[in-house]
Coordinates of C-alpha atoms in Angstrom, one line a residue:
M1490 CA 94.5 60.6 1.3
H1491 CA 92.9 57.3 -0.2
P1492 CA 95.3 54.7 0.2
D1493 CA 94.8 53.7 -3.6
D1494 CA 95.5 56.9 -4.7
T1495 CA 98.0 57.1 -7.0
T1496 CA 99.3 60.7 -7.4
E1497 CA 102.5 61.2 -5.0
P1498 CA 102.0 63.1 -2.1
D1499 CA 103.8 66.2 -2.1
E1500 CA 106.6 66.7 0.9
A1501 CA 104.8 68.3 4.0
A1502 CA 101.9 66.0 3.2
L1503 CA 104.1 62.8 3.4
D1504 CA 105.5 64.3 6.2
R1505 CA 102.2 64.3 8.4
V1506 CA 101.5 61.4 7.6
Y1507 CA 105.0 60.2 9.0
R1508 CA 104.2 62.2 12.1
E1509 CA 101.1 59.9 12.3
Y1510 CA 102.0 57.1 11.9
V1511 CA 104.9 57.6 14.5
R1512 CA 102.1 59.0 16.8
L1513 CA 100.0 55.4 16.6
N1514 CA 103.3 53.4 16.9
T1515 CA 103.4 55.0 20.2
T1516 CA 100.6 54.8 20.7
C1517 CA 100.2 50.8 20.3
N1518 CA 103.6 50.4 22.2
D1519 CA 102.1 52.1 24.9
Y1520 CA 99.1 49.7 24.8
I1521 CA 100.8 46.5 24.4
Q1522 CA 103.3 47.7 28.0
H1523 CA 99.8 48.3 29.6
A1524 CA 98.3 45.0 28.5
L1525 CA 101.3 43.2 29.0
G1526 CA 101.2 45.4 32.5
D1527 CA 97.9 43.6 33.8
I1528 CA 99.8 40.1 34.0
R1529 CA 100.6 41.5 37.5
L1530 CA 96.8 42.1 38.6
F1531 CA 96.7 38.2 37.3
G1532 CA 99.1 37.6 39.7
A1533 CA 97.9 39.6 42.3
I1534 CA 93.9 37.8 41.9
G1535 CA 95.7 34.5 42.1
S1536 CA 97.6 35.1 45.1
L1537 CA 94.6 35.8 46.3
L1538 CA 92.5 32.7 45.1
A1539 CA 95.5 30.7 46.1
W1540 CA 96.1 31.4 49.8
D1541 CA 93.9 31.2 52.1
P1542 CA 92.5 28.1 50.6
L1543 CA 95.5 26.0 50.7
A1544 CA 97.0 27.4 53.9
R1545 CA 93.5 25.8 54.9
L1546 CA 93.5 22.9 53.5
L1547 CA 97.1 22.3 53.9
E1548 CA 97.0 23.5 57.8
L1549 CA 100.0 26.5 57.4
D1550 CA 98.0 28.6 60.2
S1551 CA 96.3 26.6 62.7
R1552 CA 94.2 29.1 64.0
L1553 CA 92.4 29.2 60.2
Q1554 CA 89.5 28.1 61.5
Q1555 CA 86.7 29.1 58.8
P1556 CA 86.8 27.4 55.8
V1557 CA 86.7 29.1 52.8
T1558 CA 83.3 30.9 51.1
P1559 CA 81.9 30.2 48.0
V1560 CA 80.9 33.4 47.7
G1561 CA 84.5 34.9 48.1
F1562 CA 85.7 32.2 44.9
L1563 CA 82.2 34.0 43.3
V1564 CA 84.0 37.3 43.6
L1565 CA 86.9 36.5 42.7
L1566 CA 85.5 35.1 39.4
L1567 CA 83.8 38.0 38.6
V1568 CA 86.6 40.4 39.2
I1569 CA 88.6 38.4 37.3
A1570 CA 86.5 38.4 34.5
L1571 CA 86.1 41.8 34.5
V1572 CA 89.8 43.0 34.3
M1573 CA 89.6 39.7 30.8
F1574 CA 86.6 42.0 29.4
F1575 CA 88.7 45.2 30.1
D1576 CA 92.1 43.6 28.4
L1577 CA 89.7 43.2 25.4
F1578 CA 88.4 46.8 25.5
K1579 CA 92.1 47.5 25.3
Q1580 CA 92.9 45.7 22.8
S1581 CA 89.6 46.1 20.5
I1582 CA 91.5 49.9 20.5
F1583 CA 94.7 48.4 19.4
F1584 CA 93.8 46.9 16.6
F1585 CA 91.9 49.8 15.2
H1586 CA 95.3 51.8 16.3
L1587 CA 96.8 49.0 13.9
A1588 CA 93.8 49.2 10.9
R1589 CA 95.2 52.6 10.4
M1590 CA 98.6 52.4 10.3
R1591 CA 98.3 49.8 8.2
E1592 CA 96.9 52.4 5.7
L1593 CA 99.8 54.6 6.7
E1594 CA 102.2 51.9 5.9
R1595 CA 100.9 51.4 2.4
V1596 CA 101.0 55.6 2.0
L1597 CA 105.1 55.6 3.1
N1598 CA 106.2 52.4 1.1
R1599 CA 104.5 53.6 -2.4
A1600 CA 106.2 56.8 -1.2
A1601 CA 109.8 55.2 -0.7
G1602 CA 109.3 53.1 -3.7
G1603 CA 111.3 50.5 -2.7
E1604 CA 111.3 46.9 -3.9
T1605 CA 110.4 45.8 0.2
E1606 CA 107.9 47.0 2.2
L1607 CA 109.9 49.3 4.5
F1608 CA 107.2 50.0 7.0
H1609 CA 105.7 46.6 7.7
I1610 CA 105.1 46.6 11.2
A1611 CA 101.0 46.9 11.1
G1612 CA 100.5 45.4 7.8
G1613 CA 102.9 42.0 9.5
W1614 CA 101.2 42.0 12.6
P1615 CA 98.3 39.8 10.8
A1616 CA 100.7 36.9 10.4
W1617 CA 102.9 37.2 12.9
F1618 CA 100.2 37.1 15.5
R1619 CA 98.7 34.0 13.3
L1620 CA 101.9 31.9 13.2
H1621 CA 103.9 32.9 16.6
H1622 CA 101.8 34.8 18.9
S1623 CA 98.2 32.8 18.5
P1624 CA 99.6 29.4 19.1
V1625 CA 101.2 30.6 23.0
A1626 CA 98.0 32.9 23.7
R1627 CA 95.9 29.5 23.3
I1628 CA 97.8 27.5 25.6
F1629 CA 98.2 30.6 28.4
W1630 CA 93.8 31.2 27.9
G1631 CA 93.5 27.3 28.3
I1632 CA 95.6 27.5 31.2
F1633 CA 94.2 29.9 33.0
Y1634 CA 90.5 29.3 32.4
L1635 CA 91.5 25.9 33.4
L1636 CA 93.3 27.5 36.9
V1637 CA 90.0 29.7 37.3
V1638 CA 87.5 26.3 37.2
V1639 CA 89.7 23.5 38.1
F1640 CA 91.4 24.9 41.3
P1641 CA 87.8 27.1 43.1
S1642 CA 85.8 23.7 42.6
A1643 CA 88.3 21.7 43.6
I1644 CA 88.5 23.9 47.2
L1645 CA 84.7 24.3 47.2
Y1646 CA 84.5 20.2 46.9
L1647 CA 87.1 19.6 49.3
Q1648 CA 85.6 22.2 51.9
G1649 CA 82.3 20.4 52.0
Y1650 CA 80.7 23.0 49.9
A1651 CA 80.0 20.4 46.7
G1652 CA 76.3 22.2 46.5
W1653 CA 77.9 25.6 45.4
L1654 CA 80.1 24.1 42.5
P1655 CA 76.9 24.4 39.9
A1656 CA 76.8 27.5 40.8
Y1657 CA 80.1 27.8 40.2
L1658 CA 80.9 25.8 37.4
A1659 CA 77.9 27.8 35.7
T1660 CA 78.8 30.8 35.8
A1661 CA 82.3 30.2 35.5
G1662 CA 81.0 28.9 32.4
I1663 CA 78.8 31.6 31.2
L1664 CA 81.4 34.0 31.8
L1665 CA 84.3 31.9 30.2
F1666 CA 82.7 31.5 26.9
L1667 CA 81.5 34.7 26.7
H1668 CA 85.5 36.0 26.7
A1669 CA 86.9 33.5 23.8
R1670 CA 83.7 34.6 21.7
C1671 CA 84.4 37.7 21.8
A1672 CA 88.4 37.5 21.8
H1673 CA 87.7 35.2 19.1
K1674 CA 85.5 37.9 17.0
L1675 CA 88.1 40.6 17.7
L1676 CA 90.4 38.5 16.5
N1677 CA 89.1 38.2 13.1
S1678 CA 88.8 41.8 12.5
L1679 CA 92.6 41.3 12.1
E1680 CA 91.5 39.8 9.1
Q1681 CA 90.1 42.2 7.4

């Protein structure tokens, strides 16, 4: 059924539309829960990233005589980038489902015949995202990007690995730029 069709759907077709709407809504909720659960993975990576250098810097364990290796920071950076891009994959699928849900919402709202849009989860998300979610997300990613760049750079510098800084900063800059660009392109798909 095309969303612009002006004929009233019969009861069986409307029931199928509603069941599909509920299924997609459940799927989207699952994506949201899994994506938000990835923050634990970022926390674990952050703990790995921070513990050893801080322990060495603050001499919390006197047996730690070797400095943190620059290769370790580069590997952690690559793992972080993989998780970030994986989240963009999940968000892309979520946005695809939202687009399908918007079509189903149009059919259901037209069948309900009310003045207000009874079904408005997917249709309302772009405006909500722009006004409320996006400002918080920008601050979160800004702080996260800053931590991924500044903390390892400071540790590398303090431990005498300043020669590795250009390689680390270039790798971080490229990966974070690509992530930001892909995220921006994905977010623009909300407006379509």
